[in-house]
Amino acid sequence: MVEPIFNYQFRLILIGDSTVGKSSLLKYFTDGKFAELSDPTVGVDFFARLIELKDGTKIKLQLWDTAGQERFRSITKSYYRNSVGVLLVYDVCNRASFEHIPQWMMDARRHIEPHRPVFALVGCKLDLVTNGSRREVSKEEARAFADQHGVHHIETSAKTGINVEEAFRIVTQEVYSRIQTGEYKLEDGWDGIKTGFYKPSGFDFNLIEAEPAETSCC
Amino acid sequence: MKEPVQLYGPSTRAGTTRRKYPPKCRRRRKRQQQNRTRITAATSSSSSSSSSSSSSSSSSSSSSSSSSSSKTRGKKTRDKNASRTTEGSQSVAGEHGPVKMSVRPTNDESRERLKGGCTACNNNNNNNDKSRHRLRMTSSIHLCLFAVWWGVWLHLHLFSYPNLLIAVGTIEDTKMRFSLTPQPGESGFIQWLDAMKMVARLPGGIPPEFRRKASTRRDFYTYLRDYRPDDGTDFIVTLLWLTLAERHLEQRGVDWKQAEKICFNEWSNPDDEELGIQIVKDLHRTGCSLFCGAAGRDNQAVLRRVLLGFARWNKSVGYCQGLNVLAALVLQVMDRAESAAVKVMIYLIEGVLPEGYFADNLRGLSVDMAVFRDLLRARLPKLSKHLEALQNDAKDKATGNQTGCAIVTPLFDTVERTRDRVPGALLPAYLVGEKRKKKKICVCVCIYICPGSSYEPPLTNVFTMQWFLTLFCHCLPQEAVLRVWDLIFLEGDEILLRTALAIWEGLSDRIMTVTSADEFYSIMGVLTREMLEFTDTNNLIKSFVELLQVSRYQTRFLTNDNDYDRISMGPLHGVTGLREKHRYNITPWARKLSDDDDSDTEEDERLAVAAAMFSMAQRLKKDRIPQTIGALQAMAPSSDRERLALDISTLKQQYAKLRERQRQAHIILSGNC
């Protein structure tokens, strides 16, 4: 058995309207700095980072960034399916982006079914508010929405780096606790969660040949 | 021996020049024909062996009549000729020019020539006859060098036409004669286009200023003065993209003055606001130096007008993320000429790229990603297998064990088709039964096993999607991007697939070493960064241009299947067919259901699946059911379900059919246990 450098691997996906700051959030989280210039995401993009939870469990996060524009949804939705965590990202200075969150949430739910992903509502561009821009989504309102749907809420800024780490951490922690409570099972036939240990291959062609005959037998 | 006037005579065509041949030239033609017969004989006996003097003496002359061979050989000679002066090269082109011009081969003839040309390619330079021939060639080159060069030079000074035909380059092919603008008429345009295609494939490619219209004569002189066949950069002439774009608009009968008014008017239209918002969002983050910082502010306004102009022109595409990247590059090349940039954008998106790359839920893009996977499977089977293994491996690990669900599909669905829809489905494990209709197997149900219902999108998709949408802007160095774009403009959308193939081929060694999907994604991050910095443009272009040459000129003359097999290493033939296939697969067209036989078949397939699935599910253990149904849902494209849901009467009909099929499937399944 190979000794893994991580105990689990979770797949997280970031969704939300275009230009709310998904890519910036992700780049800050993976590179530790704010990218002044980032091209709009075209299609999907992939990042990875290893984090350590409080109890020392090492988790590898596989992070999928998606294009926000409406017409990309048919392509990006195929990347929803294997995600265990979903970050619903909106811009605190853009009302419309918040109003679209229920739609995004529903989309994600539908595509990840039958699994139940961990959601987090993430407000971005908090630095703009402190710089005097008009906030269009109040913290209370977002919190209320989050509570109503039983999801986490956090406000972040990829420019100052405030709460970026936490946003990903709360999702990871939640997924991990759900594994521990037995709500998520690893043998689920699902790429959302993987264990870092390599299982001995149980692949057996005979079994496959035999199975349909066996199960369809009257 | 040739007057320079023949060099730039406006589009002299086949029959007319033939009569003008000087006796010497006629003699050569005769000899050439004799040679050709001999070569054919030689080829038939042993096609790969380099034949002797006959083919060598014909190598220059016969190659000039066969485009493909001349190009292949041209590459060889190019290197040798690199040190020659421009004059020398011109004279070579001049000497062989008219021969080429006169020959418009019929199919039979050209096929022979093709073989002859190929044999000639295989000649080695040690051949004595060949070197003698070369000697003669060189002396004649020197003889006519002066005449030709002075002809061109005088012409330059006497006539101020910028649309002057010159012979440039080191390839002995009349196609290398190109004009700054196409000659009037269809033939003039084709000639110009051929020349441009040729230049685009050369090392160095098309000089930057070819891509836009620079009309001053000074540019032209500078071009001649600075022209060096080898340096590959920084020389002049004019217009490529714009000429093609303008021609496209002209052919469509577009009144550009009118269109321009609509595209660029100052008043805002009702839909502008929504478009504008998204465009403005992307302006400041268009990663092109032209549009950054304080100086970029003005340029951003230009970019905005161009994007809005295009969106107004093509309302169904409007604005799609990725277009900003394309427009930025177009503007840069067009030297910020807005109107020209919009024209080029229109040509690129409506005239060159397949439909639905940027609109219609990007269906065209999805189709091309699937087409590309097929090509990868055919072209780079080792890499493709490895990637598929990684993709499936990800699932296997996730599943932990392989007690997957069974999928029942009609045998009509090829293995590939099923695996595309339900990735991870293994080979058909179990043939359940078949139904015949009019002596043809109509429905044949077989069971696929897939390890769990998990779905991992094909690994290449993430990257090909970005490459195709931005036309490689973000993955290759700009020099390479421009070269690829030239070829896209000239040769069409197939270049996208070729470039992507060439890129994956270049990466394949590194990718073969990875052992998991995650590792693949991680290493791709590194590789794409490296690619952006270290791609050798000429190598990249060369690797797919070689394929291109075969495809263009050989397939045209090949009629029977054996011929296709012989050259199947070359062209990507079948791309159109693949696109059709996947267009159907990805989103089946909405077809009105009727009772006629044809549409029945399609429905039959689906119903048989549904029915068999249903009875199957009943037999499976309880915990299998959700997975099975999940798999069934994965198979039935969602739009289908929506379509069916709309039409109640159709639903009723289908219900009746469904029940019948269910009965049948039931019988089949129980009969087979």
Short mmCIF file of N, CA and C in Angstrom, two decimals, chain B residues 207-326:
data_model
loop_
_atom_site.label_atom_id
_atom_site.label_comp_id
_atom_site.label_asym_id
_atom_site.label_seq_id
_atom_site.Cartn_x
_atom_site.Cartn_y
_atom_site.Cartn_z
N PRO B 207 4.26 37.14 -43.21
CA PRO B 207 4.77 38.30 -42.48
C PRO B 207 3.62 39.04 -41.80
N PRO B 208 3.88 39.63 -40.65
CA PRO B 208 2.79 40.23 -39.87
C PRO B 208 1.93 41.18 -40.69
N GLU B 209 2.57 41.97 -41.52
CA GLU B 209 1.78 43.00 -42.20
C GLU B 209 0.92 42.45 -43.33
N PHE B 210 1.13 41.20 -43.66
CA PHE B 210 0.23 40.58 -44.64
C PHE B 210 -1.18 40.54 -44.13
N ARG B 211 -1.28 40.54 -42.83
CA ARG B 211 -2.57 40.23 -42.26
C ARG B 211 -3.52 41.40 -42.34
N ARG B 212 -3.02 42.57 -42.46
CA ARG B 212 -3.94 43.70 -42.62
C ARG B 212 -3.60 44.42 -43.90
N LYS B 213 -4.37 45.40 -44.16
CA LYS B 213 -4.18 46.08 -45.42
C LYS B 213 -3.27 47.29 -45.20
N ALA B 214 -2.10 47.22 -45.74
CA ALA B 214 -1.24 48.39 -45.69
C ALA B 214 -1.02 48.78 -47.13
N SER B 215 -1.45 49.92 -47.46
CA SER B 215 -1.55 50.18 -48.90
C SER B 215 -0.40 51.01 -49.46
N THR B 216 0.48 51.45 -48.62
CA THR B 216 1.49 52.34 -49.17
C THR B 216 2.55 51.56 -49.93
N ARG B 217 3.06 52.25 -50.91
CA ARG B 217 4.06 51.62 -51.74
C ARG B 217 5.37 51.47 -50.94
N ARG B 218 5.54 52.36 -50.00
CA ARG B 218 6.76 52.31 -49.23
C ARG B 218 6.88 50.97 -48.50
N ASP B 219 5.74 50.56 -47.98
CA ASP B 219 5.73 49.27 -47.30
C ASP B 219 6.24 48.18 -48.20
N PHE B 220 5.83 48.29 -49.42
CA PHE B 220 6.17 47.25 -50.37
C PHE B 220 7.67 47.23 -50.64
N TYR B 221 8.20 48.42 -50.81
CA TYR B 221 9.65 48.49 -51.04
C TYR B 221 10.41 47.96 -49.83
N THR B 222 9.93 48.37 -48.69
CA THR B 222 10.59 47.90 -47.47
C THR B 222 10.56 46.39 -47.43
N TYR B 223 9.45 45.88 -47.86
CA TYR B 223 9.31 44.43 -47.86
C TYR B 223 10.38 43.78 -48.72
N LEU B 224 10.54 44.32 -49.91
CA LEU B 224 11.53 43.73 -50.82
C LEU B 224 12.94 43.91 -50.26
N ARG B 225 13.16 45.08 -49.74
CA ARG B 225 14.49 45.37 -49.25
C ARG B 225 14.85 44.44 -48.09
N ASP B 226 13.88 44.25 -47.23
CA ASP B 226 14.18 43.50 -46.01
C ASP B 226 13.94 42.02 -46.14
N TYR B 227 13.44 41.61 -47.27
CA TYR B 227 13.04 40.21 -47.36
C TYR B 227 14.22 39.27 -47.22
N ARG B 228 14.14 38.42 -46.28
CA ARG B 228 15.12 37.35 -46.17
C ARG B 228 14.35 36.06 -45.99
N PRO B 229 14.62 35.13 -46.84
CA PRO B 229 13.79 33.92 -46.78
C PRO B 229 13.85 33.23 -45.43
N ASP B 230 14.89 33.47 -44.69
CA ASP B 230 15.09 32.65 -43.51
C ASP B 230 14.72 33.27 -42.17
N ASP B 231 14.74 34.56 -42.11
CA ASP B 231 14.66 35.12 -40.76
C ASP B 231 13.28 34.97 -40.14
N GLY B 232 12.30 34.80 -40.99
CA GLY B 232 11.01 34.40 -40.45
C GLY B 232 10.20 35.48 -39.79
N THR B 233 10.79 36.65 -39.59
CA THR B 233 10.00 37.68 -38.92
C THR B 233 10.19 39.03 -39.59
N ASP B 234 9.39 39.95 -39.14
CA ASP B 234 9.58 41.35 -39.44
C ASP B 234 9.78 41.71 -40.89
N PHE B 235 8.94 41.30 -41.72
CA PHE B 235 8.93 41.93 -43.01
C PHE B 235 7.50 42.16 -43.45
N ILE B 236 7.45 42.82 -44.51
CA ILE B 236 6.24 43.55 -44.81
C ILE B 236 5.47 42.91 -45.95
N VAL B 237 4.40 43.03 -46.24
CA VAL B 237 3.53 43.48 -47.32
C VAL B 237 2.11 43.63 -46.76
N THR B 238 1.17 43.06 -47.29
CA THR B 238 -0.16 43.52 -46.88
C THR B 238 -1.16 42.40 -46.65
N LEU B 239 -2.21 42.78 -46.05
CA LEU B 239 -3.54 42.18 -46.11
C LEU B 239 -3.64 40.70 -46.38
N LEU B 240 -4.07 40.01 -45.39
CA LEU B 240 -4.51 38.66 -45.70
C LEU B 240 -5.90 38.52 -45.12
N TRP B 241 -5.97 38.75 -43.83
CA TRP B 241 -7.24 38.55 -43.13
C TRP B 241 -8.33 39.43 -43.73
N LEU B 242 -7.93 40.68 -43.97
CA LEU B 242 -8.97 41.62 -44.40
C LEU B 242 -9.47 41.28 -45.80
N THR B 243 -8.55 40.90 -46.68
CA THR B 243 -8.99 40.54 -48.02
C THR B 243 -9.97 39.38 -47.98
N LEU B 244 -9.62 38.39 -47.17
CA LEU B 244 -10.51 37.23 -47.06
C LEU B 244 -11.85 37.64 -46.48
N ALA B 245 -11.80 38.50 -45.46
CA ALA B 245 -13.03 38.93 -44.82
C ALA B 245 -13.90 39.72 -45.79
N GLU B 246 -13.25 40.60 -46.52
CA GLU B 246 -14.02 41.43 -47.45
C GLU B 246 -14.64 40.59 -48.55
N ARG B 247 -13.88 39.61 -48.98
CA ARG B 247 -14.41 38.74 -50.01
C ARG B 247 -15.62 37.96 -49.49
N HIS B 248 -15.50 37.52 -48.25
CA HIS B 248 -16.60 36.78 -47.65
C HIS B 248 -17.87 37.64 -47.62
N LEU B 249 -17.69 38.89 -47.20
CA LEU B 249 -18.86 39.78 -47.13
C LEU B 249 -19.41 40.05 -48.52
N GLU B 250 -18.48 40.23 -49.44
CA GLU B 250 -18.89 40.52 -50.81
C GLU B 250 -19.71 39.36 -51.38
N GLN B 251 -19.23 38.16 -51.13
CA GLN B 251 -19.92 36.98 -51.65
C GLN B 251 -21.31 36.84 -51.05
N ARG B 252 -21.44 37.29 -49.83
CA ARG B 252 -22.76 37.21 -49.21
C ARG B 252 -23.64 38.39 -49.60
N GLY B 253 -23.07 39.28 -50.39
CA GLY B 253 -23.84 40.42 -50.85
C GLY B 253 -24.15 41.42 -49.75
N VAL B 254 -23.21 41.57 -48.86
CA VAL B 254 -23.43 42.49 -47.74
C VAL B 254 -23.11 43.91 -48.17
N ASP B 255 -24.03 44.79 -47.89
CA ASP B 255 -23.76 46.20 -48.13
C ASP B 255 -23.07 46.73 -46.87
N TRP B 256 -21.77 46.76 -46.93
CA TRP B 256 -21.03 47.04 -45.70
C TRP B 256 -21.28 48.44 -45.17
N LYS B 257 -21.46 49.39 -46.08
CA LYS B 257 -21.69 50.76 -45.61
C LYS B 257 -22.91 50.80 -44.70
N GLN B 258 -23.93 50.08 -45.17
CA GLN B 258 -25.16 50.02 -44.39
C GLN B 258 -24.93 49.30 -43.06
N ALA B 259 -24.28 48.17 -43.20
CA ALA B 259 -24.04 47.34 -42.02
C ALA B 259 -23.19 48.07 -40.99
N GLU B 260 -22.24 48.79 -41.51
CA GLU B 260 -21.34 49.52 -40.63
C GLU B 260 -22.11 50.52 -39.78
N LYS B 261 -23.08 51.15 -40.44
CA LYS B 261 -23.88 52.14 -39.71
C LYS B 261 -24.59 51.49 -38.53
N ILE B 262 -25.12 50.30 -38.79
CA ILE B 262 -25.83 49.61 -37.72
C ILE B 262 -24.86 49.18 -36.62
N CYS B 263 -23.72 48.69 -37.05
CA CYS B 263 -22.76 48.18 -36.06
C CYS B 263 -22.20 49.29 -35.18
N PHE B 264 -21.98 50.41 -35.78
CA PHE B 264 -21.24 51.44 -35.04
C PHE B 264 -22.05 52.67 -34.67
N ASN B 265 -23.37 52.60 -34.81
CA ASN B 265 -24.11 53.82 -34.53
C ASN B 265 -24.00 54.20 -33.05
N GLU B 266 -24.21 55.46 -32.81
CA GLU B 266 -24.00 55.96 -31.46
C GLU B 266 -25.19 55.72 -30.55
N TRP B 267 -26.36 55.65 -31.17
CA TRP B 267 -27.55 55.42 -30.32
C TRP B 267 -27.49 53.99 -29.82
N SER B 268 -28.06 53.81 -28.69
CA SER B 268 -28.04 52.44 -28.20
C SER B 268 -29.35 51.75 -28.56
N ASN B 269 -29.24 50.52 -28.86
CA ASN B 269 -30.43 49.72 -29.17
C ASN B 269 -30.96 49.11 -27.88
N PRO B 270 -32.19 48.63 -27.92
CA PRO B 270 -32.75 48.05 -26.69
C PRO B 270 -31.90 46.93 -26.10
N ASP B 271 -31.34 46.06 -26.97
CA ASP B 271 -30.60 44.91 -26.41
C ASP B 271 -29.17 45.28 -26.04
N ASP B 272 -28.78 46.49 -26.40
CA ASP B 272 -27.39 46.84 -26.17
C ASP B 272 -26.97 46.74 -24.72
N GLU B 273 -27.92 47.12 -23.85
CA GLU B 273 -27.53 47.27 -22.47
C GLU B 273 -27.00 45.97 -21.88
N GLU B 274 -27.78 44.92 -22.15
CA GLU B 274 -27.39 43.63 -21.60
C GLU B 274 -26.06 43.17 -22.17
N LEU B 275 -25.96 43.32 -23.50
CA LEU B 275 -24.71 42.97 -24.16
C LEU B 275 -23.57 43.78 -23.58
N GLY B 276 -23.85 45.08 -23.52
CA GLY B 276 -22.81 46.01 -23.08
C GLY B 276 -22.28 45.68 -21.72
N ILE B 277 -23.17 45.27 -20.82
CA ILE B 277 -22.73 44.99 -19.44
C ILE B 277 -21.69 43.89 -19.44
N GLN B 278 -22.01 42.81 -20.14
CA GLN B 278 -21.07 41.69 -20.15
C GLN B 278 -19.77 42.07 -20.85
N ILE B 279 -19.91 42.83 -21.92
CA ILE B 279 -18.70 43.24 -22.64
C ILE B 279 -17.81 44.09 -21.75
N VAL B 280 -18.44 45.07 -21.11
CA VAL B 280 -17.67 45.98 -20.26
C VAL B 280 -16.99 45.22 -19.12
N LYS B 281 -17.71 44.20 -18.62
CA LYS B 281 -17.13 43.38 -17.55
C LYS B 281 -15.81 42.77 -17.97
N ASP B 282 -15.73 42.42 -19.23
CA ASP B 282 -14.56 41.68 -19.68
C ASP B 282 -13.46 42.57 -20.27
N LEU B 283 -13.80 43.83 -20.51
CA LEU B 283 -12.82 44.69 -21.19
C LEU B 283 -11.51 44.80 -20.42
N HIS B 284 -11.64 45.14 -19.13
CA HIS B 284 -10.43 45.42 -18.38
C HIS B 284 -9.62 44.17 -18.11
N ARG B 285 -10.22 43.02 -18.33
CA ARG B 285 -9.45 41.81 -18.04
C ARG B 285 -9.16 41.01 -19.30
N THR B 286 -9.06 41.72 -20.40
CA THR B 286 -8.64 41.05 -21.62
C THR B 286 -7.12 41.07 -21.63
N GLY B 287 -6.56 39.91 -21.43
CA GLY B 287 -5.13 39.83 -21.17
C GLY B 287 -4.25 40.05 -22.37
N CYS B 288 -4.29 41.24 -22.88
CA CYS B 288 -3.46 41.55 -24.03
C CYS B 288 -2.87 42.91 -23.71
N SER B 289 -1.59 43.05 -23.90
CA SER B 289 -0.91 44.24 -23.41
C SER B 289 -1.53 45.54 -23.94
N LEU B 290 -2.16 45.40 -25.11
CA LEU B 290 -2.76 46.58 -25.74
C LEU B 290 -3.86 47.19 -24.87
N PHE B 291 -4.46 46.34 -24.02
CA PHE B 291 -5.66 46.80 -23.33
C PHE B 291 -5.47 46.97 -21.83
N CYS B 292 -4.22 46.99 -21.40
CA CYS B 292 -3.99 47.10 -19.97
C CYS B 292 -3.53 48.51 -19.60
N GLY B 293 -3.63 48.79 -18.32
CA GLY B 293 -3.09 50.02 -17.78
C GLY B 293 -3.80 51.26 -18.28
N ALA B 294 -3.20 52.40 -17.97
CA ALA B 294 -3.83 53.67 -18.31
C ALA B 294 -3.90 53.85 -19.82
N ALA B 295 -2.82 53.46 -20.50
CA ALA B 295 -2.79 53.62 -21.95
C ALA B 295 -3.83 52.73 -22.62
N GLY B 296 -4.18 51.67 -21.92
CA GLY B 296 -5.13 50.73 -22.51
C GLY B 296 -6.56 51.21 -22.50
N ARG B 297 -6.80 52.31 -21.78
CA ARG B 297 -8.17 52.76 -21.61
C ARG B 297 -8.84 53.10 -22.96
N ASP B 298 -8.09 53.83 -23.76
CA ASP B 298 -8.64 54.17 -25.09
C ASP B 298 -8.86 52.91 -25.91
N ASN B 299 -7.88 52.03 -25.80
CA ASN B 299 -8.00 50.80 -26.57
C ASN B 299 -9.17 49.95 -26.10
N GLN B 300 -9.42 50.02 -24.81
CA GLN B 300 -10.57 49.28 -24.30
C GLN B 300 -11.87 49.79 -24.91
N ALA B 301 -11.93 51.10 -25.11
CA ALA B 301 -13.11 51.67 -25.75
C ALA B 301 -13.25 51.16 -27.17
N VAL B 302 -12.12 51.04 -27.85
CA VAL B 302 -12.14 50.52 -29.21
C VAL B 302 -12.62 49.07 -29.20
N LEU B 303 -12.06 48.32 -28.27
CA LEU B 303 -12.45 46.90 -28.16
C LEU B 303 -13.94 46.77 -27.88
N ARG B 304 -14.42 47.66 -27.03
CA ARG B 304 -15.84 47.62 -26.69
C ARG B 304 -16.70 47.87 -27.93
N ARG B 305 -16.29 48.87 -28.71
CA ARG B 305 -17.06 49.19 -29.92
C ARG B 305 -17.04 48.02 -30.90
N VAL B 306 -15.90 47.38 -31.01
CA VAL B 306 -15.80 46.25 -31.94
C VAL B 306 -16.69 45.10 -31.48
N LEU B 307 -16.63 44.79 -30.18
CA LEU B 307 -17.43 43.68 -29.68
C LEU B 307 -18.92 43.99 -29.78
N LEU B 308 -19.25 45.23 -29.46
CA LEU B 308 -20.66 45.62 -29.56
C LEU B 308 -21.09 45.61 -31.02
N GLY B 309 -20.20 46.09 -31.88
CA GLY B 309 -20.49 46.10 -33.31
C GLY B 309 -20.78 44.70 -33.82
N PHE B 310 -19.95 43.76 -33.40
CA PHE B 310 -20.18 42.39 -33.85
C PHE B 310 -21.46 41.83 -33.26
N ALA B 311 -21.70 42.16 -31.99
CA ALA B 311 -22.90 41.64 -31.34
C ALA B 311 -24.16 42.18 -32.02
N ARG B 312 -24.08 43.43 -32.47
CA ARG B 312 -25.24 43.99 -33.17
C ARG B 312 -25.41 43.33 -34.53
N TRP B 313 -24.28 43.01 -35.12
CA TRP B 313 -24.33 42.37 -36.44
C TRP B 313 -24.93 40.97 -36.33
N ASN B 314 -24.41 40.20 -35.38
CA ASN B 314 -24.88 38.83 -35.25
C ASN B 314 -25.56 38.68 -33.89
N LYS B 315 -26.86 38.86 -33.92
CA LYS B 315 -27.58 38.89 -32.65
C LYS B 315 -27.64 37.51 -32.00
N SER B 316 -27.62 36.47 -32.81
CA SER B 316 -27.74 35.14 -32.21
C SER B 316 -26.46 34.77 -31.46
N VAL B 317 -25.33 35.25 -31.93
CA VAL B 317 -24.10 35.00 -31.18
C VAL B 317 -23.94 36.05 -30.09
N GLY B 318 -24.20 37.28 -30.46
CA GLY B 318 -24.07 38.36 -29.48
C GLY B 318 -22.65 38.45 -28.96
N TYR B 319 -22.55 38.38 -27.64
CA TYR B 319 -21.22 38.39 -27.07
C TYR B 319 -21.03 37.13 -26.23
N CYS B 320 -19.94 36.47 -26.46
CA CYS B 320 -19.62 35.28 -25.70
C CYS B 320 -18.23 35.47 -25.13
N GLN B 321 -18.05 35.08 -23.88
CA GLN B 321 -16.71 35.21 -23.31
C GLN B 321 -15.74 34.41 -24.17
N GLY B 322 -14.64 34.99 -24.46
CA GLY B 322 -13.71 34.36 -25.39
C GLY B 322 -13.61 35.22 -26.64
N LEU B 323 -14.77 35.82 -27.01
CA LEU B 323 -14.74 36.72 -28.17
C LEU B 323 -13.86 37.93 -27.87
N ASN B 324 -13.83 38.33 -26.60
CA ASN B 324 -12.99 39.48 -26.26
C ASN B 324 -11.52 39.20 -26.57
N VAL B 325 -11.12 37.97 -26.33
CA VAL B 325 -9.74 37.59 -26.59
C VAL B 325 -9.47 37.62 -28.10
N LEU B 326 -10.42 37.08 -28.83
CA LEU B 326 -10.25 37.06 -30.28
C LEU B 326 -10.21 38.48 -30.84
#
